Amino acid sequence: MNVDITMTTGTVAVLAPTEGARRTITDFLREEWMGQVDAADERRKAAASDPFRDLKSLQVLLPDPRSPEEFRQEVDEYLRDFDLAMQHALAQIVTATGTPLALKLTNPGEDNLTQVEVVLSLPDTVTAHVTADAEEEVDWPREPAKYREGTVPGFAGRPAVFGVRPPAYHLLSPHSPDIEQQDGRTVIRFAPIDLRPHETVALDPITVYSSQEADSFVSEWRATATNVSSKKERSLSIPAQQLELDLRDVLRAVHGIDDAEQEESGDD
C-alpha cells in the first residue's frame, strides 16, 4: 500500500470547555418548557370552578392532543437538536477564527488504487466537525407548540401544532467524512477515493478543537484500498492553537444579540 498523507494546514483549537455552558442553557430551556404542563393544570382547575365555562367552551379552538409525556418527549427532541445546533454554531466560529485541518492524499507509485479509505484517529478529548462555510445559516430547531393553549381549526394542519416537526438539524452529504467516538478515540473516516498514479487529492477539511491544554495532539492515520491487501499506518502531530472563545458570546452573535440588548435584558 503506497500512499502518503500530508498536512497542508491545520491546528487543534484549544478553548474553554463548552459542555457546562450548553447544559446550563438546555436545562434552563427544559424548565421553561415543562413549566407549561403545570400552568395548563392550573388553567384547567381554574376553568372547572368558572361559572361561565360553558360559554367559554363555545370558542372555536381545538384541544391539544398531546399527553404530558408526549409533550416531554417533544421537548427532549427539541433540546437535543438545539444542543447539536449550538455545537454547529461553535464549530463555525472555530472554523472562522482557527485553522481547520486540511490533509492531502497522494499516490506516489505507478499503480491505480481503488477506493482508498483514510481513517484518522485522534484522542477522545478532541471534538471534530466537518468544516462548514462560516456564512452558512445554522439550522436552529423550531420550538414545540405551547402546551394546551388550543389552536384555531384553520391552522390545525401546521406541523408544529401536533408536535410533528421537520428535521431540525440538517443531514450531512453521504460523501462527507463520518465522525464517531470509538474505543476511547475520536475517529474520522473519509469517503473512499480512486487514485491514479502520482495523483494527489485534497481530503475534506475538518474542524477540530479541545478543552485540553497541550502544545500538540498526536493522531494516527490508516489507509487501505480494495485492490491492495496491505495497509499503511503512520502518526501525525497536529499543533495546538489557543482561541479565546466564549459560548455565550457565540450564541449572542449567531442570534443577533448585541451588547446593548444584553444590558437592557438585565443580567440573564
mmCIF file of C-alpha atoms in Angstrom:
data_model
loop_
_atom_site.group_PDB
_atom_site.id
_atom_site.type_symbol
_atom_site.label_atom_id
_atom_site.label_comp_id
_atom_site.label_asym_id
_atom_site.label_seq_id
_atom_site.Cartn_x
_atom_site.Cartn_y
_atom_site.Cartn_z
ATOM 1 C CA MET A 1 0.000 0.000 0.000
ATOM 2 C CA ASN A 2 1.919 3.026 -1.274
ATOM 3 C CA VAL A 3 0.238 6.295 -0.272
ATOM 4 C CA ASP A 4 1.236 9.390 1.649
ATOM 5 C CA ILE A 5 -0.788 11.686 3.883
ATOM 6 C CA THR A 6 0.485 15.235 4.384
ATOM 7 C CA MET A 7 -0.989 18.086 6.351
ATOM 8 C CA THR A 8 -1.340 21.272 4.317
ATOM 9 C CA THR A 9 -2.605 23.376 7.207
ATOM 10 C CA GLY A 10 -4.318 22.661 10.471
ATOM 11 C CA THR A 11 -4.414 23.066 14.223
ATOM 12 C CA VAL A 12 -6.451 21.769 17.118
ATOM 13 C CA ALA A 13 -8.154 24.842 18.561
ATOM 14 C CA VAL A 14 -7.821 24.921 22.350
ATOM 15 C CA LEU A 15 -10.670 26.756 24.083
ATOM 16 C CA ALA A 16 -12.564 26.819 27.351
ATOM 17 C CA PRO A 17 -14.930 23.864 27.992
ATOM 18 C CA THR A 18 -18.386 24.297 26.487
ATOM 19 C CA GLU A 19 -20.286 21.308 27.906
ATOM 20 C CA GLY A 20 -21.221 23.093 31.146
ATOM 21 C CA ALA A 21 -22.497 26.203 29.368
ATOM 22 C CA ARG A 22 -24.526 24.119 26.901
ATOM 23 C CA ARG A 23 -26.005 22.043 29.724
ATOM 24 C CA THR A 24 -26.962 25.182 31.655
ATOM 25 C CA ILE A 25 -28.761 26.559 28.596
ATOM 26 C CA THR A 26 -30.646 23.338 27.814
ATOM 27 C CA ASP A 27 -31.592 22.808 31.489
ATOM 28 C CA PHE A 28 -32.979 26.352 31.625
ATOM 29 C CA LEU A 29 -34.998 25.825 28.441
ATOM 30 C CA ARG A 30 -36.290 22.451 29.657
ATOM 31 C CA GLU A 31 -37.531 24.023 32.907
ATOM 32 C CA GLU A 32 -39.220 26.821 30.951
ATOM 33 C CA TRP A 33 -40.985 24.451 28.570
ATOM 34 C CA MET A 34 -42.027 21.877 31.146
ATOM 35 C CA GLY A 35 -43.462 24.674 33.287
ATOM 36 C CA GLN A 36 -46.218 24.846 30.657
ATOM 37 C CA VAL A 37 -47.556 21.493 31.885
ATOM 38 C CA ASP A 38 -48.056 22.854 35.411
ATOM 39 C CA ALA A 39 -49.542 26.063 34.003
ATOM 40 C CA ALA A 40 -52.039 24.026 31.949
ATOM 41 C CA ASP A 41 -53.114 22.126 35.071
ATOM 42 C CA GLU A 42 -53.686 25.417 36.887
ATOM 43 C CA ARG A 43 -55.796 26.739 33.999
ATOM 44 C CA ARG A 44 -57.825 23.533 33.964
ATOM 45 C CA LYS A 45 -58.525 23.798 37.701
ATOM 46 C CA ALA A 46 -59.495 27.454 37.349
ATOM 47 C CA ALA A 47 -61.800 26.666 34.426
ATOM 48 C CA ALA A 48 -63.531 23.924 36.416
ATOM 49 C CA SER A 49 -64.623 26.478 39.028
ATOM 50 C CA ASP A 50 -65.603 29.161 36.472
ATOM 51 C CA PRO A 51 -69.426 29.628 36.299
ATOM 52 C CA PHE A 52 -69.104 30.844 32.688
ATOM 53 C CA ARG A 53 -67.071 27.860 31.498
ATOM 54 C CA ASP A 54 -69.917 26.610 29.258
ATOM 55 C CA LEU A 55 -69.978 29.887 27.332
ATOM 56 C CA LYS A 56 -66.206 29.950 27.018
ATOM 57 C CA SER A 57 -66.195 26.404 25.754
ATOM 58 C CA LEU A 58 -68.030 27.628 22.635
ATOM 59 C CA GLN A 59 -64.892 29.322 21.324
ATOM 60 C CA VAL A 60 -63.619 27.635 18.183
ATOM 61 C CA LEU A 61 -60.420 26.041 19.442
ATOM 62 C CA LEU A 62 -59.127 22.532 19.088
ATOM 63 C CA PRO A 63 -57.725 20.766 22.155
ATOM 64 C CA ASP A 64 -54.067 19.829 22.269
ATOM 65 C CA PRO A 65 -53.905 16.077 21.551
ATOM 66 C CA ARG A 66 -50.550 15.627 23.301
ATOM 67 C CA SER A 67 -50.269 13.981 26.697
ATOM 68 C CA PRO A 68 -47.759 15.384 29.211
ATOM 69 C CA GLU A 69 -45.397 12.517 28.364
ATOM 70 C CA GLU A 70 -45.691 13.152 24.612
ATOM 71 C CA PHE A 71 -45.007 16.845 25.167
ATOM 72 C CA ARG A 72 -41.985 15.978 27.339
ATOM 73 C CA GLN A 73 -40.618 13.733 24.570
ATOM 74 C CA GLU A 74 -41.103 16.545 22.034
ATOM 75 C CA VAL A 75 -39.255 18.991 24.301
ATOM 76 C CA ASP A 76 -36.404 16.498 24.776
ATOM 77 C CA GLU A 77 -36.136 16.082 20.989
ATOM 78 C CA TYR A 78 -36.123 19.860 20.530
ATOM 79 C CA LEU A 79 -33.394 20.347 23.145
ATOM 80 C CA ARG A 80 -31.310 17.546 21.629
ATOM 81 C CA ASP A 81 -31.485 19.307 18.257
ATOM 82 C CA PHE A 82 -30.829 22.676 19.924
ATOM 83 C CA ASP A 83 -27.655 21.316 21.512
ATOM 84 C CA LEU A 84 -26.495 19.983 18.120
ATOM 85 C CA ALA A 85 -27.160 23.409 16.621
ATOM 86 C CA MET A 86 -25.131 25.051 19.415
ATOM 87 C CA GLN A 87 -22.223 22.749 18.610
ATOM 88 C CA HIS A 88 -22.595 23.573 14.911
ATOM 89 C CA ALA A 89 -22.530 27.310 15.700
ATOM 90 C CA LEU A 90 -19.441 26.857 17.847
ATOM 91 C CA ALA A 91 -17.710 24.836 15.108
ATOM 92 C CA GLN A 92 -18.440 27.626 12.627
ATOM 93 C CA ILE A 93 -16.783 30.204 14.885
ATOM 94 C CA VAL A 94 -13.798 27.900 15.448
ATOM 95 C CA THR A 95 -13.576 27.460 11.669
ATOM 96 C CA ALA A 96 -13.599 31.227 11.128
ATOM 97 C CA THR A 97 -11.081 32.084 13.858
ATOM 98 C CA GLY A 98 -8.928 28.950 13.918
ATOM 99 C CA THR A 99 -7.256 26.778 11.281
ATOM 100 C CA PRO A 100 -9.229 23.726 10.076
ATOM 101 C CA LEU A 101 -7.288 20.537 9.402
ATOM 102 C CA ALA A 102 -6.520 20.126 5.679
ATOM 103 C CA LEU A 103 -4.949 16.839 4.551
ATOM 104 C CA LYS A 104 -3.691 15.680 1.164
ATOM 105 C CA LEU A 105 -3.673 12.075 -0.023
ATOM 106 C CA THR A 106 -1.027 11.179 -2.604
ATOM 107 C CA ASN A 107 -0.357 8.082 -4.670
ATOM 108 C CA PRO A 108 3.408 8.282 -5.426
ATOM 109 C CA GLY A 109 3.503 4.941 -7.237
ATOM 110 C CA GLU A 110 2.708 3.632 -10.707
ATOM 111 C CA ASP A 111 -0.380 1.587 -9.811
ATOM 112 C CA ASN A 112 -4.016 2.631 -9.816
ATOM 113 C CA LEU A 113 -5.510 2.453 -6.329
ATOM 114 C CA THR A 114 -9.209 1.741 -5.962
ATOM 115 C CA GLN A 115 -11.435 3.071 -3.197
ATOM 116 C CA VAL A 116 -8.663 4.295 -0.916
ATOM 117 C CA GLU A 117 -10.127 4.873 2.543
ATOM 118 C CA VAL A 118 -8.314 7.077 5.055
ATOM 119 C CA VAL A 119 -9.184 6.790 8.752
ATOM 120 C CA LEU A 120 -7.823 9.416 11.137
ATOM 121 C CA SER A 121 -7.818 8.686 14.877
ATOM 122 C CA LEU A 122 -7.438 11.429 17.496
ATOM 123 C CA PRO A 123 -7.622 11.451 21.308
ATOM 124 C CA ASP A 124 -11.206 11.468 22.592
ATOM 125 C CA THR A 125 -10.516 14.850 24.212
ATOM 126 C CA VAL A 126 -10.629 16.309 20.683
ATOM 127 C CA THR A 127 -14.003 17.174 19.130
ATOM 128 C CA ALA A 128 -14.257 17.053 15.337
ATOM 129 C CA HIS A 129 -16.784 18.524 12.910
ATOM 130 C CA VAL A 130 -16.935 18.536 9.139
ATOM 131 C CA THR A 131 -15.851 22.066 8.270
ATOM 132 C CA ALA A 132 -18.816 24.137 7.076
ATOM 133 C CA ASP A 133 -18.987 27.548 5.493
ATOM 134 C CA ALA A 134 -18.820 30.138 8.276
ATOM 135 C CA GLU A 135 -21.586 32.067 6.488
ATOM 136 C CA GLU A 136 -23.887 29.042 6.340
ATOM 137 C CA GLU A 137 -27.063 29.537 8.349
ATOM 138 C CA VAL A 138 -27.325 27.299 11.408
ATOM 139 C CA ASP A 139 -30.421 25.070 11.413
ATOM 140 C CA TRP A 140 -31.877 26.157 14.737
ATOM 141 C CA PRO A 141 -34.796 23.831 15.555
ATOM 142 C CA ARG A 142 -38.383 25.037 15.532
ATOM 143 C CA GLU A 143 -39.787 25.393 19.015
ATOM 144 C CA PRO A 144 -42.559 22.985 20.064
ATOM 145 C CA ALA A 145 -46.099 24.335 20.060
ATOM 146 C CA LYS A 146 -47.066 25.593 23.511
ATOM 147 C CA TYR A 147 -48.789 23.021 25.652
ATOM 148 C CA ARG A 148 -52.617 23.012 25.736
ATOM 149 C CA GLU A 149 -53.362 26.553 24.646
ATOM 150 C CA GLY A 150 -55.741 25.436 21.897
ATOM 151 C CA THR A 151 -55.451 26.101 18.168
ATOM 152 C CA VAL A 152 -57.700 27.641 15.527
ATOM 153 C CA PRO A 153 -59.027 24.853 13.250
ATOM 154 C CA GLY A 154 -57.869 26.631 10.080
ATOM 155 C CA PHE A 155 -54.299 26.281 11.305
ATOM 156 C CA ALA A 156 -54.635 22.787 12.735
ATOM 157 C CA GLY A 157 -52.702 21.292 9.843
ATOM 158 C CA ARG A 158 -49.498 23.136 10.677
ATOM 159 C CA PRO A 159 -46.784 20.599 11.650
ATOM 160 C CA ALA A 160 -45.862 22.428 14.853
ATOM 161 C CA VAL A 161 -49.423 22.210 16.220
ATOM 162 C CA PHE A 162 -49.381 18.471 16.764
ATOM 163 C CA GLY A 163 -45.702 18.185 17.543
ATOM 164 C CA VAL A 164 -44.758 16.723 14.150
ATOM 165 C CA ARG A 165 -41.840 18.865 13.018
ATOM 166 C CA PRO A 166 -39.448 18.565 10.099
ATOM 167 C CA PRO A 167 -35.865 17.530 10.940
ATOM 168 C CA ALA A 168 -34.348 20.350 12.967
ATOM 169 C CA TYR A 169 -30.756 19.588 12.138
ATOM 170 C CA HIS A 170 -29.591 19.175 8.552
ATOM 171 C CA LEU A 171 -28.129 15.854 7.470
ATOM 172 C CA LEU A 172 -24.641 15.788 6.008
ATOM 173 C CA SER A 173 -23.930 14.627 2.495
ATOM 174 C CA PRO A 174 -23.360 10.848 2.216
ATOM 175 C CA HIS A 175 -19.915 11.726 0.837
ATOM 176 C CA SER A 176 -18.940 13.703 3.952
ATOM 177 C CA PRO A 177 -16.464 12.193 6.424
ATOM 178 C CA ASP A 178 -18.019 10.067 9.126
ATOM 179 C CA ILE A 179 -17.072 11.130 12.677
ATOM 180 C CA GLU A 180 -17.713 8.985 15.743
ATOM 181 C CA GLN A 181 -16.392 8.078 19.172
ATOM 182 C CA GLN A 182 -14.837 4.617 19.113
ATOM 183 C CA ASP A 183 -12.759 2.794 21.725
ATOM 184 C CA GLY A 184 -11.899 6.000 23.553
ATOM 185 C CA ARG A 185 -10.857 7.813 20.374
ATOM 186 C CA THR A 186 -12.370 10.383 18.015
ATOM 187 C CA VAL A 187 -12.393 8.579 14.659
ATOM 188 C CA ILE A 188 -12.773 10.361 11.313
ATOM 189 C CA ARG A 189 -13.472 8.113 8.337
ATOM 190 C CA PHE A 190 -13.093 9.880 4.983
ATOM 191 C CA ALA A 191 -15.075 8.844 1.912
ATOM 192 C CA PRO A 192 -13.168 6.343 -0.313
ATOM 193 C CA ILE A 193 -11.292 7.823 -3.299
ATOM 194 C CA ASP A 194 -9.869 6.291 -6.502
ATOM 195 C CA LEU A 195 -6.255 7.395 -7.070
ATOM 196 C CA ARG A 196 -4.378 7.350 -10.365
ATOM 197 C CA PRO A 197 -0.563 7.057 -10.370
ATOM 198 C CA HIS A 198 1.112 10.179 -8.966
ATOM 199 C CA GLU A 199 -2.268 11.774 -8.217
ATOM 200 C CA THR A 200 -2.825 14.000 -5.171
ATOM 201 C CA VAL A 201 -6.312 14.622 -3.770
ATOM 202 C CA ALA A 202 -7.320 17.035 -1.008
ATOM 203 C CA LEU A 203 -9.454 15.433 1.704
ATOM 204 C CA ASP A 204 -12.444 17.251 3.160
ATOM 205 C CA PRO A 205 -11.324 19.799 5.774
ATOM 206 C CA ILE A 206 -12.118 19.023 9.409
ATOM 207 C CA THR A 207 -12.568 21.491 12.261
ATOM 208 C CA VAL A 208 -11.049 20.102 15.462
ATOM 209 C CA TYR A 209 -10.996 21.623 18.934
ATOM 210 C CA SER A 210 -10.374 20.601 22.532
ATOM 211 C CA SER A 211 -10.502 21.973 26.064
ATOM 212 C CA GLN A 212 -7.325 20.077 26.968
ATOM 213 C CA GLU A 213 -4.173 22.170 27.255
ATOM 214 C CA ALA A 214 -1.395 20.847 25.023
ATOM 215 C CA ASP A 215 1.276 22.013 22.618
ATOM 216 C CA SER A 216 0.228 19.429 20.044
ATOM 217 C CA PHE A 217 -2.060 16.425 19.618
ATOM 218 C CA VAL A 218 -0.775 13.144 18.234
ATOM 219 C CA SER A 219 -3.099 11.389 15.795
ATOM 220 C CA GLU A 220 -2.753 8.233 13.719
ATOM 221 C CA TRP A 221 -3.926 7.657 10.178
ATOM 222 C CA ARG A 222 -4.531 4.403 8.354
ATOM 223 C CA ALA A 223 -5.070 3.911 4.613
ATOM 224 C CA THR A 224 -6.468 0.848 2.824
ATOM 225 C CA ALA A 225 -7.651 0.134 -0.717
ATOM 226 C CA THR A 226 -9.921 -2.506 -2.219
ATOM 227 C CA ASN A 227 -7.334 -3.669 -4.787
ATOM 228 C CA VAL A 228 -4.407 -3.929 -2.346
ATOM 229 C CA SER A 229 -4.263 -6.429 0.515
ATOM 230 C CA SER A 230 -1.926 -4.416 2.757
ATOM 231 C CA LYS A 231 -2.460 -1.165 4.684
ATOM 232 C CA LYS A 232 -0.333 1.786 5.678
ATOM 233 C CA GLU A 233 -0.307 3.408 9.121
ATOM 234 C CA ARG A 234 1.545 6.478 10.352
ATOM 235 C CA SER A 235 1.324 9.033 13.164
ATOM 236 C CA LEU A 236 0.588 12.710 12.576
ATOM 237 C CA SER A 237 1.240 15.511 15.064
ATOM 238 C CA ILE A 238 -1.248 18.382 14.898
ATOM 239 C CA PRO A 239 -0.184 21.635 16.625
ATOM 240 C CA ALA A 240 -2.451 23.353 19.132
ATOM 241 C CA GLN A 241 -3.823 26.870 18.726
ATOM 242 C CA GLN A 242 -5.188 28.834 21.684
ATOM 243 C CA LEU A 243 -8.528 30.543 20.970
ATOM 244 C CA GLU A 244 -10.311 32.956 23.287
ATOM 245 C CA LEU A 245 -13.930 31.957 22.685
ATOM 246 C CA ASP A 246 -16.949 32.088 24.991
ATOM 247 C CA LEU A 247 -20.019 30.026 24.032
ATOM 248 C CA ARG A 248 -22.340 32.738 25.367
ATOM 249 C CA ASP A 249 -20.698 35.279 23.071
ATOM 250 C CA VAL A 250 -21.030 32.833 20.189
ATOM 251 C CA LEU A 251 -24.765 32.330 20.812
ATOM 252 C CA ARG A 252 -25.355 36.075 21.185
ATOM 253 C CA ALA A 253 -23.578 36.634 17.872
ATOM 254 C CA VAL A 254 -25.491 33.998 15.891
ATOM 255 C CA HIS A 255 -28.827 35.177 17.317
ATOM 256 C CA GLY A 256 -28.018 38.826 16.580
ATOM 257 C CA ILE A 257 -27.969 39.964 20.225
ATOM 258 C CA ASP A 258 -25.615 42.885 20.716
ATOM 259 C CA ASP A 259 -24.129 44.201 23.960
ATOM 260 C CA ALA A 260 -26.758 46.931 24.299
ATOM 261 C CA GLU A 261 -29.610 44.420 24.129
ATOM 262 C CA GLN A 262 -27.799 42.215 26.623
ATOM 263 C CA GLU A 263 -27.568 45.093 29.113
ATOM 264 C CA GLU A 264 -31.253 46.027 28.656
ATOM 265 C CA SER A 265 -32.339 42.454 29.321
ATOM 266 C CA GLY A 266 -30.653 42.546 32.700
ATOM 267 C CA ASP A 267 -28.030 40.097 33.873
ATOM 268 C CA ASP A 268 -29.745 36.987 32.473
#
